[in-house]
mmCIF file of C-alpha atoms in Angstrom:
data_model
loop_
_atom_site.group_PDB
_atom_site.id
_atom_site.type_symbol
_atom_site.label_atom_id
_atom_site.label_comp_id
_atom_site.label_asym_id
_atom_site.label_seq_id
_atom_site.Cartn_x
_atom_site.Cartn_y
_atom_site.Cartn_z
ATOM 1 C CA UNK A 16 94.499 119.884 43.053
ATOM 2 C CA UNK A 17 97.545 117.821 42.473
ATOM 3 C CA UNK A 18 97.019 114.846 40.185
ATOM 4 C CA UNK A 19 100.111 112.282 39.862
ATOM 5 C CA UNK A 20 99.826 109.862 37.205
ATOM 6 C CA UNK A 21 102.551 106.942 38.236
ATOM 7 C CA UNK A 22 103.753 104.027 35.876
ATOM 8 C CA UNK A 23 105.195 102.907 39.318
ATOM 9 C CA UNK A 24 102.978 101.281 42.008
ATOM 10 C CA UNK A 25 100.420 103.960 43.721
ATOM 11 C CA UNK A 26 100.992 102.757 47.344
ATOM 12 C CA UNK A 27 104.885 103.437 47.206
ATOM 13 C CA UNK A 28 104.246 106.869 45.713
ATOM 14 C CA UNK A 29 101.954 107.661 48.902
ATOM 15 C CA UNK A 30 104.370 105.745 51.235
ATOM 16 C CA UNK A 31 107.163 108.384 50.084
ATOM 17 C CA UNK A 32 104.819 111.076 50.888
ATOM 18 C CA UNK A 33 103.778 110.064 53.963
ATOM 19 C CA UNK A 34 107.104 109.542 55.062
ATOM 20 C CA UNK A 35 108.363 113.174 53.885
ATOM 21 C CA UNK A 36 105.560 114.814 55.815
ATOM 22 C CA UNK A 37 106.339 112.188 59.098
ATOM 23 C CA UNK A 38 109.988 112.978 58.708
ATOM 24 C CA UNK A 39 109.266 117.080 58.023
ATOM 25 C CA UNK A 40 107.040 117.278 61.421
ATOM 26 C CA UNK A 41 109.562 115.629 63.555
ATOM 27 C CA UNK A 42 106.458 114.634 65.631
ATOM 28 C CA UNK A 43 106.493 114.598 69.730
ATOM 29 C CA UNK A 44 104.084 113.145 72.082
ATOM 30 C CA UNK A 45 102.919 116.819 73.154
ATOM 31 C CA UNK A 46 102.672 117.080 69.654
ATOM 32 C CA UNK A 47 102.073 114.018 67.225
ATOM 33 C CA UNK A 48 101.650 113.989 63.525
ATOM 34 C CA UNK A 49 98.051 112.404 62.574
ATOM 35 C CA UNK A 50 97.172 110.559 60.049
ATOM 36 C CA UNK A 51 93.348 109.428 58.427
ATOM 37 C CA UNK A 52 93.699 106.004 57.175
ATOM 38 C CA UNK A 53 91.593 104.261 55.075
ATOM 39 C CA UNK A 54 90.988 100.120 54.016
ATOM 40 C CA UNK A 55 90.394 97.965 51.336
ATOM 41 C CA UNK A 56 92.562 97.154 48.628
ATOM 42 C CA UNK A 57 94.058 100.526 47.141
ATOM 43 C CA UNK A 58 96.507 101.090 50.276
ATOM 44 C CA UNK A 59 98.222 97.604 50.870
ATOM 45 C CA UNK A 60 100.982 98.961 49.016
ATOM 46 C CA UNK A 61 101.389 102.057 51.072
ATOM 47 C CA UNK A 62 100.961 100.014 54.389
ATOM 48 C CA UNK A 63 103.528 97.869 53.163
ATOM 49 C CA UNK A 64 105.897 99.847 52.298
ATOM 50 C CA UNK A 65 105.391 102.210 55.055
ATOM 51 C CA UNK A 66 106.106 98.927 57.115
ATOM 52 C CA UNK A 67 109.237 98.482 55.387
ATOM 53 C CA UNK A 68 110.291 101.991 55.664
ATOM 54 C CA UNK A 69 109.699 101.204 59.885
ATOM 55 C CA UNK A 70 112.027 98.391 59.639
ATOM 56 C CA UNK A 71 114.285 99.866 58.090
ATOM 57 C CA UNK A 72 114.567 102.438 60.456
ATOM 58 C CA UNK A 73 113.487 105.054 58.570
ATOM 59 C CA UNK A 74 110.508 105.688 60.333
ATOM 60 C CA UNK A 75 109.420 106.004 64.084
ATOM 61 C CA UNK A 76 105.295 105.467 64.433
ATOM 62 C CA UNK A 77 105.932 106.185 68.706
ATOM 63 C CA UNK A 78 103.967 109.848 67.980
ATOM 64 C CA UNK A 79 101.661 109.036 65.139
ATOM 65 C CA UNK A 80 98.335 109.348 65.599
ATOM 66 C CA UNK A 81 95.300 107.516 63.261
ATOM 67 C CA UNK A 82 91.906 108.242 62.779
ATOM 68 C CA UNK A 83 90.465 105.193 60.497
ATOM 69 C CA UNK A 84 87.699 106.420 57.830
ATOM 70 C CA UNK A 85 84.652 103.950 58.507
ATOM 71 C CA UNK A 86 83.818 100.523 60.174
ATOM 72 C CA UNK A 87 81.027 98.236 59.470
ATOM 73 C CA UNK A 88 77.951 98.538 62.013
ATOM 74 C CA UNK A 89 77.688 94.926 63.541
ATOM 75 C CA UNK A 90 80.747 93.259 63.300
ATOM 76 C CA UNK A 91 83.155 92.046 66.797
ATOM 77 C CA UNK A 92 86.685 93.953 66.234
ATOM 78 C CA UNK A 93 88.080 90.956 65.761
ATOM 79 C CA UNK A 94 85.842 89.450 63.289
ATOM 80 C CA UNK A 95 87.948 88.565 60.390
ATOM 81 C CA UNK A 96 86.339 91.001 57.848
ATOM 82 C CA UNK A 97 86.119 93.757 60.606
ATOM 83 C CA UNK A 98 88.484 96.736 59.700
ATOM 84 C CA UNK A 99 89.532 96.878 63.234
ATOM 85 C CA UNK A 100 90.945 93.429 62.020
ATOM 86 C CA UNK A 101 91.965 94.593 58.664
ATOM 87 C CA UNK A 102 94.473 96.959 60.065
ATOM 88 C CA UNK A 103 96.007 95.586 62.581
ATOM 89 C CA UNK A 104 96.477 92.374 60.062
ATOM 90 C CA UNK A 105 98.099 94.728 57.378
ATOM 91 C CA UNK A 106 99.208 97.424 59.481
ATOM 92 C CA UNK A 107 99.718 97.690 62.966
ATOM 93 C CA UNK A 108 100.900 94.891 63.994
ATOM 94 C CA UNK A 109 103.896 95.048 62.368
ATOM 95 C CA UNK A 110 105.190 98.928 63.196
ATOM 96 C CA UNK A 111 105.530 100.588 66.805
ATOM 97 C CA UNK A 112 102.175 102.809 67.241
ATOM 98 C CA UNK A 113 100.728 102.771 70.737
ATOM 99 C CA UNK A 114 97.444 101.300 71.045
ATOM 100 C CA UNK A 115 96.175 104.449 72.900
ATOM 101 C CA UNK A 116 97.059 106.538 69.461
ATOM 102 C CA UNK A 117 94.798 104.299 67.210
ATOM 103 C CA UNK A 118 91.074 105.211 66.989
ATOM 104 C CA UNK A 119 88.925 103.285 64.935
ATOM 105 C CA UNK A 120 84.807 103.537 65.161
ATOM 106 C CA UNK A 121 83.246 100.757 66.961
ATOM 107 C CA UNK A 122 80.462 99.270 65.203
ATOM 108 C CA UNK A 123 79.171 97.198 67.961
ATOM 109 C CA UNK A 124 77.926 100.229 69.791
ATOM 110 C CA UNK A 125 73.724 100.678 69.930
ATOM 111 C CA UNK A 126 73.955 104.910 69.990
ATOM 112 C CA UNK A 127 75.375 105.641 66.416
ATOM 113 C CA UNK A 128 75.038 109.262 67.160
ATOM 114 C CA UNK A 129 77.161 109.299 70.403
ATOM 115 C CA UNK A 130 79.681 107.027 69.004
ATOM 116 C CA UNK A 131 80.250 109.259 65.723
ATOM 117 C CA UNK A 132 80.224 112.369 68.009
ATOM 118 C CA UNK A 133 82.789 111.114 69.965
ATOM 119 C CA UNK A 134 85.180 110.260 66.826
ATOM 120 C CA UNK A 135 84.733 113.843 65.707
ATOM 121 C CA UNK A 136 85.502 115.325 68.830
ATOM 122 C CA UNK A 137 88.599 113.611 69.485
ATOM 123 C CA UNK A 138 90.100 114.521 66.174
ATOM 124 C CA UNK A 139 89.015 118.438 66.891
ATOM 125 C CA UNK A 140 90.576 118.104 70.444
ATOM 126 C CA UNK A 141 93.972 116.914 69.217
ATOM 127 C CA UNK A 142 94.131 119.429 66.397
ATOM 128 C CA UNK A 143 92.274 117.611 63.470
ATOM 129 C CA UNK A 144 94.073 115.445 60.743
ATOM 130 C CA UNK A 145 97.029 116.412 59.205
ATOM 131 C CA UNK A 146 96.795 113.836 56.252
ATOM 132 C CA UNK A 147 94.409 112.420 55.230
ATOM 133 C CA UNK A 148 94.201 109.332 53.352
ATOM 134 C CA UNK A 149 92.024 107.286 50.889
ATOM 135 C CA UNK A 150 90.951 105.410 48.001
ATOM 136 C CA UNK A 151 87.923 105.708 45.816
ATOM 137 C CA UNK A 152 85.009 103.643 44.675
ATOM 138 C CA UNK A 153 84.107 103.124 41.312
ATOM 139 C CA UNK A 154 80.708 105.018 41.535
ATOM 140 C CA UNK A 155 83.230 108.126 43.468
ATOM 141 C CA UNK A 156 82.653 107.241 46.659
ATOM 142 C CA UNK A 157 85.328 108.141 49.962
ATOM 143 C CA UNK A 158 85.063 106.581 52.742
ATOM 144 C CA UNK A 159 81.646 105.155 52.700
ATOM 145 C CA UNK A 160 80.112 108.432 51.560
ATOM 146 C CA UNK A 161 77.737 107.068 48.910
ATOM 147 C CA UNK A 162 76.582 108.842 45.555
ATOM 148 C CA UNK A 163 74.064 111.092 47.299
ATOM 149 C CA UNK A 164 75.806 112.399 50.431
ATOM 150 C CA UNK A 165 75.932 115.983 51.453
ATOM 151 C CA UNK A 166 79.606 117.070 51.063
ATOM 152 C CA UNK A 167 79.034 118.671 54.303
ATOM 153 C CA UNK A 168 78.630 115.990 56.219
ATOM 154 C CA UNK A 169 80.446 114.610 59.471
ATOM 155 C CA UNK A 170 80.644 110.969 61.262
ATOM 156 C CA UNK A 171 77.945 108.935 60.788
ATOM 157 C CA UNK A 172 75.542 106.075 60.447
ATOM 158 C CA UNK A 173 75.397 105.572 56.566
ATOM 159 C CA UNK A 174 73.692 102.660 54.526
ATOM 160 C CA UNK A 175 75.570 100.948 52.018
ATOM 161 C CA UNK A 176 74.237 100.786 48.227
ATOM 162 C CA UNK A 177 73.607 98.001 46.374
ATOM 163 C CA UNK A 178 77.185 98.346 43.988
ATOM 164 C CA UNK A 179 78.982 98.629 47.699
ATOM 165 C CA UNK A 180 77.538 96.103 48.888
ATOM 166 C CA UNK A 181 78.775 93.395 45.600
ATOM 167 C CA UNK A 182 81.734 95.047 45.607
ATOM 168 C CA UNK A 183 82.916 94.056 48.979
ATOM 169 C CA UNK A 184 81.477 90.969 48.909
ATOM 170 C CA UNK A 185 84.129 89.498 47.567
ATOM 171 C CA UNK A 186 85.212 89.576 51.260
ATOM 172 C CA UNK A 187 82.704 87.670 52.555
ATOM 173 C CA UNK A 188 82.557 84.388 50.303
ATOM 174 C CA UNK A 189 81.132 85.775 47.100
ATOM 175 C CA UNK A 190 77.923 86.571 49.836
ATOM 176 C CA UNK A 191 75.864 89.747 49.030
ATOM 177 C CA UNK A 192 73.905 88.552 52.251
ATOM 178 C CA UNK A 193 76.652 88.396 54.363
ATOM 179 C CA UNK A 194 77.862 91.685 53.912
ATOM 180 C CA UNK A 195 76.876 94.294 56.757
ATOM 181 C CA UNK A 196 74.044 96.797 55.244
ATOM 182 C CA UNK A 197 75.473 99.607 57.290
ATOM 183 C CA UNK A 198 78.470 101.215 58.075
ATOM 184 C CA UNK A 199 80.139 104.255 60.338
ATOM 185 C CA UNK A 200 81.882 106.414 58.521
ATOM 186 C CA UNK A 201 83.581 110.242 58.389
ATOM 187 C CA UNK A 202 81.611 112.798 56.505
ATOM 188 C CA UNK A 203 82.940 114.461 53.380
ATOM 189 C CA UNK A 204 83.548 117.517 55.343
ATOM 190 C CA UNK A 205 85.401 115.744 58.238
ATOM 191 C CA UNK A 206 87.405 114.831 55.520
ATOM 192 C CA UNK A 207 87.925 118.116 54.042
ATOM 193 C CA UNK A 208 88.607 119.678 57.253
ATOM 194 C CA UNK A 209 92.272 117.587 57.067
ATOM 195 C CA UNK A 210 95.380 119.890 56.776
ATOM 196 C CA UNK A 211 96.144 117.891 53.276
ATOM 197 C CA UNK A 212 93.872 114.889 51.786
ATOM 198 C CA UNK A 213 95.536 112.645 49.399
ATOM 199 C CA UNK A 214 93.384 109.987 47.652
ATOM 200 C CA UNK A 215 94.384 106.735 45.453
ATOM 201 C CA UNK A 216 93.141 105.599 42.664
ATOM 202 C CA UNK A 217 93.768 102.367 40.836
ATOM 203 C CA UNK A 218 92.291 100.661 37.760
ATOM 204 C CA UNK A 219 90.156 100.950 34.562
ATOM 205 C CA UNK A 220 86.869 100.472 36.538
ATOM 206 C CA UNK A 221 87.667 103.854 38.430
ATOM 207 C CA UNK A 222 88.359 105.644 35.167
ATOM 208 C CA UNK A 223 85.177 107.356 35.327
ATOM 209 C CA UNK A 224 85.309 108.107 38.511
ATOM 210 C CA UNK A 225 88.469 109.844 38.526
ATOM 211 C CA UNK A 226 87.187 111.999 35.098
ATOM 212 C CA UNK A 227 84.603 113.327 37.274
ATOM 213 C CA UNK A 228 86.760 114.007 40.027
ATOM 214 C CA UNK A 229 89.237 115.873 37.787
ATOM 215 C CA UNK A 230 87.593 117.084 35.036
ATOM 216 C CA UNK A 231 84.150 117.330 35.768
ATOM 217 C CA UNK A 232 82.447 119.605 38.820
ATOM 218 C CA UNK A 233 81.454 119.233 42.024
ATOM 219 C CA UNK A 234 78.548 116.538 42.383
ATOM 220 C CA UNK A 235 77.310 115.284 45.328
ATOM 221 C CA UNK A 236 76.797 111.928 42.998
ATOM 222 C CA UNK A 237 80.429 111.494 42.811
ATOM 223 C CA UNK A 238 81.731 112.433 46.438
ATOM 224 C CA UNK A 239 85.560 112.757 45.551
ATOM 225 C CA UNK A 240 84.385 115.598 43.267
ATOM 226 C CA UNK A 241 84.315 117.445 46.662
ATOM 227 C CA UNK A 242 88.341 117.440 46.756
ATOM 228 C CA UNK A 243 88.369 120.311 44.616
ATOM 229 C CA UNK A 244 87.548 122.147 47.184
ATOM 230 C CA UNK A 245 90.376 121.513 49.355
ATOM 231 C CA UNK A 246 93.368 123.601 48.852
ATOM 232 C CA UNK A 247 95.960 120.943 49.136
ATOM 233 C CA UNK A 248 94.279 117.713 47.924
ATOM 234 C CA UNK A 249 96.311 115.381 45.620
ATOM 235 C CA UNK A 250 94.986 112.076 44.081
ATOM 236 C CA UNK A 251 97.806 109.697 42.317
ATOM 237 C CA UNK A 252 96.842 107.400 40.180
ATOM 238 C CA UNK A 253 98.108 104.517 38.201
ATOM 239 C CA UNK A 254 98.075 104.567 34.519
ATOM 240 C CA UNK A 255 95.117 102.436 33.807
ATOM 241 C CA UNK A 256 92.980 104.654 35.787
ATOM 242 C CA UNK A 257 93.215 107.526 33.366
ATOM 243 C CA UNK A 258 91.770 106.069 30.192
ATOM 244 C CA UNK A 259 88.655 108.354 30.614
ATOM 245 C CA UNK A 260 90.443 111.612 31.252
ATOM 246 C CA UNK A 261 90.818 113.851 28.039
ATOM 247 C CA UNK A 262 94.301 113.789 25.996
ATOM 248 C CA UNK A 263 95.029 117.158 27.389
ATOM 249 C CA UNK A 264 94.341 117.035 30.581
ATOM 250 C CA UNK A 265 96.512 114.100 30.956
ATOM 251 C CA UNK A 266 99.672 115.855 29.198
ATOM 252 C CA UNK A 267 99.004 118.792 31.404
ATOM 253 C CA UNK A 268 99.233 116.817 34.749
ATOM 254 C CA UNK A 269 102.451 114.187 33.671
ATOM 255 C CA UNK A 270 103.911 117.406 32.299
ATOM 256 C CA UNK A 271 104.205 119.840 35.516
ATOM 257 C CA UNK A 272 104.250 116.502 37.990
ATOM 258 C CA UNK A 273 106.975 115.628 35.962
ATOM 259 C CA UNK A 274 109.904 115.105 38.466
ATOM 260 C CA UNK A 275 108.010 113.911 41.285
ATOM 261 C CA UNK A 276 106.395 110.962 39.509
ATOM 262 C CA UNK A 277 108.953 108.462 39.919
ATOM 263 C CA UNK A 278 107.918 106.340 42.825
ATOM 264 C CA UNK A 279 111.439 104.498 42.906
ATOM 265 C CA UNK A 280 113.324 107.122 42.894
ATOM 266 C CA UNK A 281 111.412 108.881 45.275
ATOM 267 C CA UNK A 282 112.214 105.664 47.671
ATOM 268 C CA UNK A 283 116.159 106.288 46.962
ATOM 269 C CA UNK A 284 116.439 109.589 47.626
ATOM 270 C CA UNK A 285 114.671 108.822 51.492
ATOM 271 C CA UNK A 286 116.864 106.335 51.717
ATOM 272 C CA UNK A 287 119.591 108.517 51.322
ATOM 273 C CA UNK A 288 118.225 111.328 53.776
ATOM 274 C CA UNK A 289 118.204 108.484 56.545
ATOM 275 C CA UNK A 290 122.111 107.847 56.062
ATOM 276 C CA UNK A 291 123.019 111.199 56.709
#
């Protein structure tokens, strides 16, 4: 596991890398580049500078592919909390993906089962995931793979905990009864199954959570535990997040990431590709 610890901000550190592995795939329509995407908070720095970067010119989204992680059971795709909504707001909208490319669970649908199969069989038909991407929970949590969940598991139905449940609603008026009580969502294994998994983490309240994915072992309690199984998984995190993790530990990682922390200069040096 790769762990980058970034003064800079997280999202333009997994912009850059996105964009390398985009640029390095030179992806086709007979054969796009596809990307897991997650929601919330954590990546509206990577969606906006990846939406920069597409401005720019520096990226083309024609053959890009996206699986989306989860989608509350019960909401309209365009209710405003919806993540349907959520990323075409903060994401879609504003590069040049085909609508056909974008697959994003439907929580309106009344057969869970056929609707997760059908998600997992799409990504296995096009080749699975190349990248995929994600934040973290305080309690460890990816996608909406609560504390608890087999790190085997694939697309499904999954019921929201209590901690979730305040946490997001924040997004619905301060409302704990507003919030949906159930979600679809990729399993930890569909996760694992990606080519490379890269997860964000931001903040003091996910200290612990990244301790136990780094330090600690793996723990069906703490779900991102399970990318220590992967054999190219990478988390980057922002300084405040690592306030748990032992002195060493932290040396160890800012010492052999050393050159490839700088977000900004990261930025520059794509920049300068493009020109060529």
């Amino acid at each position: 596991m790769r762990v980058i610890i970034t003064e800079k901000n997280i999202g333009d550190w997994a912009a850059c890398y996105v964009a390398e592995k985009i640029l390095a795939a030179k992806p086709t329509a007979e054969k796009p580049y596809v990307l897991g995407l997650p929601t919330g908070s954590t990546p509206l720095g990577m969606y906006k500078r990846l939406i920069q970067f597409y401005k720019d010119g520096i990226l083309d989204f024609t053959n890009i592919v996206s699986f989306n992680m989860d989608e509350y059971v019960g909401l309209e795709k365009t209710h405003p909390q919806s993540y349907h909504h959520f990323m075409h707001e903060n994401f879609f909208n504003h590069i040049n993906m085909k609508p056909e490319n974008i697959n994003i669970l439907d929580g309106m649908v009344t057969d869970y089962k056929a609707e997760c199969q059908r998600f997992e069989d799409k990504m296995k038909a096009i080749g699975g995931v190349d990248l995929f991407l994600g934040g973290i929970g305080p309690d460890g949590h990816i996608a909406f793979n609560e504390p608890g969940s087999s790190l085997s598991s694939r697309t499904r139905d999954k019921e929201l905990t209590a901690d979730t449940i305040i946490a997001n609603s924040r997004f619905f008026d301060g409302d704990v009864n507003k919030v949906p009580k159930l979600s679809l969502t990729v399993g930890v294994g569909t996760i694992l199954d990606a080519k490379e998994v890269l997860i964000m983490v931001n903040g003091h309240h996910k200290a612990r959570a990244l301790r136990q994915a780094v330090e600690e072992g793996i723990n069906h309690m703490w779900t991102i535990s399970a990318l220590q199984m992967h054999e190219k998984g990478i988390i980057v995190s922002d300084e405040e997040a690592t306030v748990e993790l032992k002195v060493g530990t932290y040396r160890y990682f800012k010492d052999i990431e050393g050159a490839n922390l700088d977000s900004e200069k990261l930025i520059k040096e794509l920049y300068k590709k493009a020109r060529k």
